[in-house]
Amino acid sequence: MTEAILSTRDLSRRFGGLMAVGAVAIELHRGKLHAVLGPNGAGKTTLINLLSGDLRASSGSIRYKGEDITRLPPDRRSRIGIGRSYQKTNIFAAFTAFENCRLAAQSRAPRPLRVMSDALRHRPVCDAARRALAAVGLAERAGYVASALSHGEQRQLEIAMVLAT
């Protein structure tokens, strides 16, 4: 079997005396479908927060493509390819689907903080947004205002935004 693209070893997170995630060891491989299952309170969200960098591990390690990323902040993890969506929809309702994706893609551009510049002239950003929308089946709805999309389409848009980064 190939090397895991994402793996953890003895990954743990404590909140005071509560062990929310205890010594988790996982290996995620490219091209395979993975799921995190468990009842409410089992630590699923905490595990995802650890992987994305939204929470720091109490102990253990996280490796991505062979590199230790345990101490990388969320923005650095996003730049190397680790993204996530949240339980609550997190989009700009007044922007079109394309604008939402373009803004996400712009965060990976060489000068991401130049948000006031004309992003339409930055072709790689626009291309990344279009590819992401196509990947989730929203290419035909790129010009729709996000608030006009169904809840399911808004979730697809969030995934496209993660892919665009």
mmCIF file of C-alpha atoms in Angstrom:
data_model
loop_
_atom_site.group_PDB
_atom_site.id
_atom_site.type_symbol
_atom_site.label_atom_id
_atom_site.label_comp_id
_atom_site.label_asym_id
_atom_site.label_seq_id
_atom_site.Cartn_x
_atom_site.Cartn_y
_atom_site.Cartn_z
ATOM 1 C CA MET A 1 0.000 0.000 0.000
ATOM 2 C CA THR A 2 1.165 3.566 -0.674
ATOM 3 C CA GLU A 3 2.237 5.985 2.025
ATOM 4 C CA ALA A 4 -0.638 7.715 3.810
ATOM 5 C CA ILE A 5 -1.303 11.264 2.637
ATOM 6 C CA LEU A 6 -2.496 12.197 6.147
ATOM 7 C CA SER A 7 -1.754 10.275 9.319
ATOM 8 C CA THR A 8 -1.821 10.712 13.067
ATOM 9 C CA ARG A 9 0.026 8.951 15.834
ATOM 10 C CA ASP A 10 -1.200 8.974 19.446
ATOM 11 C CA LEU A 11 -3.152 12.183 18.724
ATOM 12 C CA SER A 12 -4.895 13.415 21.869
ATOM 13 C CA ARG A 13 -6.759 16.474 23.068
ATOM 14 C CA ARG A 14 -7.767 17.190 26.637
ATOM 15 C CA PHE A 15 -10.095 19.870 27.915
ATOM 16 C CA GLY A 16 -9.150 20.027 31.578
ATOM 17 C CA GLY A 17 -9.845 16.547 32.930
ATOM 18 C CA LEU A 18 -11.888 15.480 29.887
ATOM 19 C CA MET A 19 -10.103 13.423 27.228
ATOM 20 C CA ALA A 20 -11.999 14.444 24.067
ATOM 21 C CA VAL A 21 -9.687 12.594 21.655
ATOM 22 C CA GLY A 22 -7.467 9.868 23.058
ATOM 23 C CA ALA A 23 -4.379 8.462 21.324
ATOM 24 C CA VAL A 24 -5.950 8.344 17.844
ATOM 25 C CA ALA A 25 -3.927 6.712 15.076
ATOM 26 C CA ILE A 26 -5.294 7.055 11.540
ATOM 27 C CA GLU A 27 -3.956 6.732 8.018
ATOM 28 C CA LEU A 28 -5.776 8.369 5.117
ATOM 29 C CA HIS A 29 -4.756 7.278 1.615
ATOM 30 C CA ARG A 30 -5.240 9.133 -1.675
ATOM 31 C CA GLY A 31 -8.181 7.889 -3.723
ATOM 32 C CA LYS A 32 -9.867 6.150 -0.798
ATOM 33 C CA LEU A 33 -13.110 7.136 0.899
ATOM 34 C CA HIS A 34 -12.827 7.637 4.651
ATOM 35 C CA ALA A 35 -15.443 8.385 7.304
ATOM 36 C CA VAL A 36 -15.404 9.402 10.948
ATOM 37 C CA LEU A 37 -18.370 7.837 12.711
ATOM 38 C CA GLY A 38 -19.550 7.934 16.301
ATOM 39 C CA PRO A 39 -22.292 9.123 18.628
ATOM 40 C CA ASN A 40 -22.681 12.710 19.834
ATOM 41 C CA GLY A 41 -19.799 13.642 22.096
ATOM 42 C CA ALA A 42 -17.455 10.973 20.730
ATOM 43 C CA GLY A 43 -14.860 13.540 19.605
ATOM 44 C CA LYS A 44 -15.481 13.606 15.832
ATOM 45 C CA THR A 45 -15.529 17.401 15.551
ATOM 46 C CA THR A 46 -12.577 17.714 17.910
ATOM 47 C CA LEU A 47 -10.596 15.324 15.691
ATOM 48 C CA ILE A 48 -11.424 17.376 12.576
ATOM 49 C CA ASN A 49 -10.484 20.565 14.452
ATOM 50 C CA LEU A 50 -7.126 18.989 15.347
ATOM 51 C CA LEU A 51 -6.458 17.947 11.749
ATOM 52 C CA SER A 52 -7.351 21.388 10.372
ATOM 53 C CA GLY A 53 -5.380 23.237 13.040
ATOM 54 C CA ASP A 54 -8.406 24.898 14.619
ATOM 55 C CA LEU A 55 -7.338 23.196 17.875
ATOM 56 C CA ARG A 56 -3.856 22.325 19.133
ATOM 57 C CA ALA A 57 -3.135 18.746 20.118
ATOM 58 C CA SER A 58 -2.390 18.035 23.764
ATOM 59 C CA SER A 59 -0.061 15.273 22.570
ATOM 60 C CA GLY A 60 0.702 13.142 19.540
ATOM 61 C CA SER A 61 1.531 14.078 15.967
ATOM 62 C CA ILE A 62 -0.047 14.786 12.581
ATOM 63 C CA ARG A 63 1.799 14.122 9.313
ATOM 64 C CA TYR A 64 0.776 15.339 5.853
ATOM 65 C CA LYS A 65 2.622 13.953 2.835
ATOM 66 C CA GLY A 66 5.356 12.748 5.161
ATOM 67 C CA GLU A 67 5.909 16.115 6.897
ATOM 68 C CA ASP A 68 5.070 16.821 10.534
ATOM 69 C CA ILE A 69 2.375 19.524 10.585
ATOM 70 C CA THR A 70 1.348 19.159 14.231
ATOM 71 C CA ARG A 71 2.293 22.742 15.076
ATOM 72 C CA LEU A 72 1.314 24.438 11.803
ATOM 73 C CA PRO A 73 -1.468 27.048 12.168
ATOM 74 C CA PRO A 74 -4.715 26.655 10.174
ATOM 75 C CA ASP A 75 -3.754 29.143 7.437
ATOM 76 C CA ARG A 76 -0.515 27.260 6.699
ATOM 77 C CA ARG A 77 -2.393 23.947 6.635
ATOM 78 C CA SER A 78 -4.855 25.429 4.163
ATOM 79 C CA ARG A 79 -2.009 26.551 1.916
ATOM 80 C CA ILE A 80 -0.570 23.029 1.772
ATOM 81 C CA GLY A 81 -3.929 21.483 0.913
ATOM 82 C CA ILE A 82 -5.815 20.712 4.117
ATOM 83 C CA GLY A 83 -9.277 22.245 4.100
ATOM 84 C CA ARG A 84 -12.573 21.690 5.803
ATOM 85 C CA SER A 85 -16.139 22.887 5.865
ATOM 86 C CA TYR A 86 -18.114 23.614 8.996
ATOM 87 C CA GLN A 87 -21.470 22.385 10.237
ATOM 88 C CA LYS A 88 -22.985 25.833 9.720
ATOM 89 C CA THR A 89 -22.915 27.129 6.140
ATOM 90 C CA ASN A 90 -20.160 29.719 5.799
ATOM 91 C CA ILE A 91 -20.580 31.618 2.522
ATOM 92 C CA PHE A 92 -21.106 35.208 1.415
ATOM 93 C CA ALA A 93 -24.842 35.157 0.693
ATOM 94 C CA ALA A 94 -24.840 38.361 -1.399
ATOM 95 C CA PHE A 95 -21.968 37.199 -3.646
ATOM 96 C CA THR A 96 -22.380 34.898 -6.614
ATOM 97 C CA ALA A 97 -21.133 31.332 -6.430
ATOM 98 C CA PHE A 98 -18.235 32.363 -8.678
ATOM 99 C CA GLU A 99 -17.363 35.362 -6.477
ATOM 100 C CA ASN A 100 -17.352 33.151 -3.366
ATOM 101 C CA CYS A 101 -14.971 30.702 -5.053
ATOM 102 C CA ARG A 102 -12.836 33.452 -6.523
ATOM 103 C CA LEU A 103 -12.384 35.007 -3.090
ATOM 104 C CA ALA A 104 -11.384 31.610 -1.676
ATOM 105 C CA ALA A 105 -8.954 31.036 -4.555
ATOM 106 C CA GLN A 106 -7.516 34.516 -4.108
ATOM 107 C CA SER A 107 -6.316 33.515 -0.633
ATOM 108 C CA ARG A 108 -3.757 31.258 -2.368
ATOM 109 C CA ALA A 109 -2.586 33.923 -4.798
ATOM 110 C CA PRO A 110 0.937 35.350 -4.400
ATOM 111 C CA ARG A 111 -0.510 38.537 -2.885
ATOM 112 C CA PRO A 112 -3.709 37.334 -1.188
ATOM 113 C CA LEU A 113 -4.334 40.471 0.860
ATOM 114 C CA ARG A 114 -4.826 42.653 -2.193
ATOM 115 C CA VAL A 115 -8.575 41.991 -2.035
ATOM 116 C CA MET A 116 -9.386 45.412 -3.421
ATOM 117 C CA SER A 117 -7.489 44.719 -6.639
ATOM 118 C CA ASP A 118 -9.369 43.559 -9.699
ATOM 119 C CA ALA A 119 -9.296 39.790 -9.163
ATOM 120 C CA LEU A 120 -10.960 39.278 -12.548
ATOM 121 C CA ARG A 121 -7.663 40.258 -14.158
ATOM 122 C CA HIS A 122 -5.799 37.563 -12.213
ATOM 123 C CA ARG A 123 -6.480 34.598 -14.500
ATOM 124 C CA PRO A 124 -5.128 31.779 -12.267
ATOM 125 C CA VAL A 125 -7.527 32.848 -9.501
ATOM 126 C CA CYS A 126 -10.516 32.843 -11.856
ATOM 127 C CA ASP A 127 -9.463 29.525 -13.391
ATOM 128 C CA ALA A 128 -9.160 27.917 -9.943
ATOM 129 C CA ALA A 129 -12.642 29.185 -9.040
ATOM 130 C CA ARG A 130 -14.145 27.801 -12.260
ATOM 131 C CA ARG A 131 -12.426 24.409 -11.803
ATOM 132 C CA ALA A 132 -13.679 24.148 -8.225
ATOM 133 C CA LEU A 133 -17.260 24.976 -9.226
ATOM 134 C CA ALA A 134 -17.105 22.413 -12.031
ATOM 135 C CA ALA A 135 -15.710 19.763 -9.675
ATOM 136 C CA VAL A 136 -18.783 20.022 -7.428
ATOM 137 C CA GLY A 137 -21.305 20.335 -10.254
ATOM 138 C CA LEU A 138 -22.042 24.049 -9.898
ATOM 139 C CA ALA A 139 -20.450 25.381 -13.092
ATOM 140 C CA GLU A 140 -23.872 26.180 -14.542
ATOM 141 C CA ARG A 141 -24.832 28.105 -11.390
ATOM 142 C CA ALA A 142 -21.647 30.189 -11.141
ATOM 143 C CA GLY A 143 -23.559 33.430 -11.756
ATOM 144 C CA TYR A 144 -26.267 32.727 -9.175
ATOM 145 C CA VAL A 145 -26.240 34.725 -5.955
ATOM 146 C CA ALA A 146 -25.354 32.269 -3.182
ATOM 147 C CA SER A 147 -28.529 33.028 -1.224
ATOM 148 C CA ALA A 148 -30.569 31.829 -4.236
ATOM 149 C CA LEU A 149 -28.933 28.394 -4.151
ATOM 150 C CA SER A 150 -30.625 25.532 -2.325
ATOM 151 C CA HIS A 151 -29.136 24.441 1.001
ATOM 152 C CA GLY A 152 -27.548 21.440 -0.712
ATOM 153 C CA GLU A 153 -26.044 23.673 -3.404
ATOM 154 C CA GLN A 154 -24.724 26.026 -0.721
ATOM 155 C CA ARG A 155 -22.958 23.042 0.881
ATOM 156 C CA GLN A 156 -21.550 22.155 -2.561
ATOM 157 C CA LEU A 157 -20.377 25.755 -2.865
ATOM 158 C CA GLU A 158 -18.571 25.457 0.463
ATOM 159 C CA ILE A 159 -16.770 22.365 -0.798
ATOM 160 C CA ALA A 160 -15.870 24.245 -3.984
ATOM 161 C CA MET A 161 -14.441 27.046 -1.846
ATOM 162 C CA VAL A 162 -12.292 24.536 0.044
ATOM 163 C CA LEU A 163 -11.123 23.042 -3.263
ATOM 164 C CA ALA A 164 -10.313 26.507 -4.625
ATOM 165 C CA THR A 165 -7.929 27.156 -1.755
#
